[in-house]
Amino acid sequence: MENILEVQSLGKRYVSSGTGVVEVFHDISFEVKPGEIVALTGPSGSGKSTLLNLIGTLDIPSSGNIIIEGEDTSELSSSELASFRNKKIGFIFQFHHLLPEFTAIENIGMPALIAGKKLESATKRAEELLAEVGLLERKSHRPAELSGGEAQRVAVARAFMMQPALVLADEPTGNLDNENSDKLFDLMLSLASKFNQTFIIATHNTDLAQKAQRRFHLEKGELHEY
Ligand SMILES: Nc1ncnc2c1ncn2[C@@H]1O[C@H](COP(=O)(O)OP(=O)(O)OP(=O)(O)O)[C@@H](O)[C@H]1O
Ligand SMILES: [Mg+2]
């Protein structure tokens, strides 16, 4: 396949009666090939989260198109989008967003169960991923019974569960100390390359961004590759 992601002339303006109009960007285009690891840097407020939310189909562009594995996401209905998102996109956020009532292994397996996979196969893959992130012995812990760094590793494993077209990470190390932040970053990169998983990560940390294959910088509505 040529490109796994095509962002075409993408624009986003937020409009609300309280805050007026904020135009974050109006014409951003780029392509990502399967297996590429891309870092997205830019100052606070430049639109990194906005861009990831649009790519992840969590928000709707004001203009332009997002094509994922050849599928124009603007043509999907909201129920098609929910299932598309579950199968095709893995998310890692600054805070883990794990389900509090479920154990580590259940949280990781959840996307597969939602997609209608059998419990047994879901559990088997979830266990493999839990081992990959070094937490097999924390399998039955609920999120509140994990450290911040451990919970993030569970969230990483969950994002890889469906072998999605794209894994999107928004400042996933922002809540960790330097040492754990470096470790988590290296873990995500090694999993992405091991599973040949296309990966886009927004980060303030330009040292960490150096470790990616490609780097984009977003500032004042412009995106530059550097
Ligand atoms: N729902 C919203 N309504 C109005 N404006 C918004 C909304 N969400 C974000 N913005 C504005 O859009 C701009 C981009 O925000 P965004 O969160 O994408 O930046 P960011 O690069 O992720 O910043 P940070 O590094 O601080 O996370 C900011 O100026 C912000 O104030
Ligand atoms: Mg952000």
XYZ file of N, CA and C in Angstrom, residues 119-129:
33
model
N -13.592 -14.228 23.482
C -12.884 -13.909 24.716
C -11.510 -14.589 24.780
N -11.497 -15.860 24.355
C -10.253 -16.642 24.477
C -9.116 -16.053 23.627
N -9.432 -15.717 22.365
C -8.373 -15.171 21.502
C -7.992 -13.764 21.956
N -8.991 -13.001 22.415
C -8.702 -11.647 22.906
C -7.769 -11.719 24.112
N -8.067 -12.649 25.021
C -7.263 -12.759 26.239
C -5.842 -13.198 25.917
N -5.724 -14.085 24.932
C -4.394 -14.568 24.564
C -3.526 -13.432 24.037
N -4.087 -12.639 23.133
C -3.304 -11.515 22.583
C -3.044 -10.455 23.662
N -4.061 -10.206 24.508
C -3.876 -9.213 25.582
C -2.720 -9.641 26.495
N -2.628 -10.939 26.728
C -1.564 -11.452 27.592
C -0.195 -11.281 26.946
N -0.133 -11.539 25.635
C 1.132 -11.327 24.907
C 1.580 -9.871 25.023
N 0.613 -8.965 24.856
C 0.950 -7.544 24.923
C 1.350 -7.129 26.334
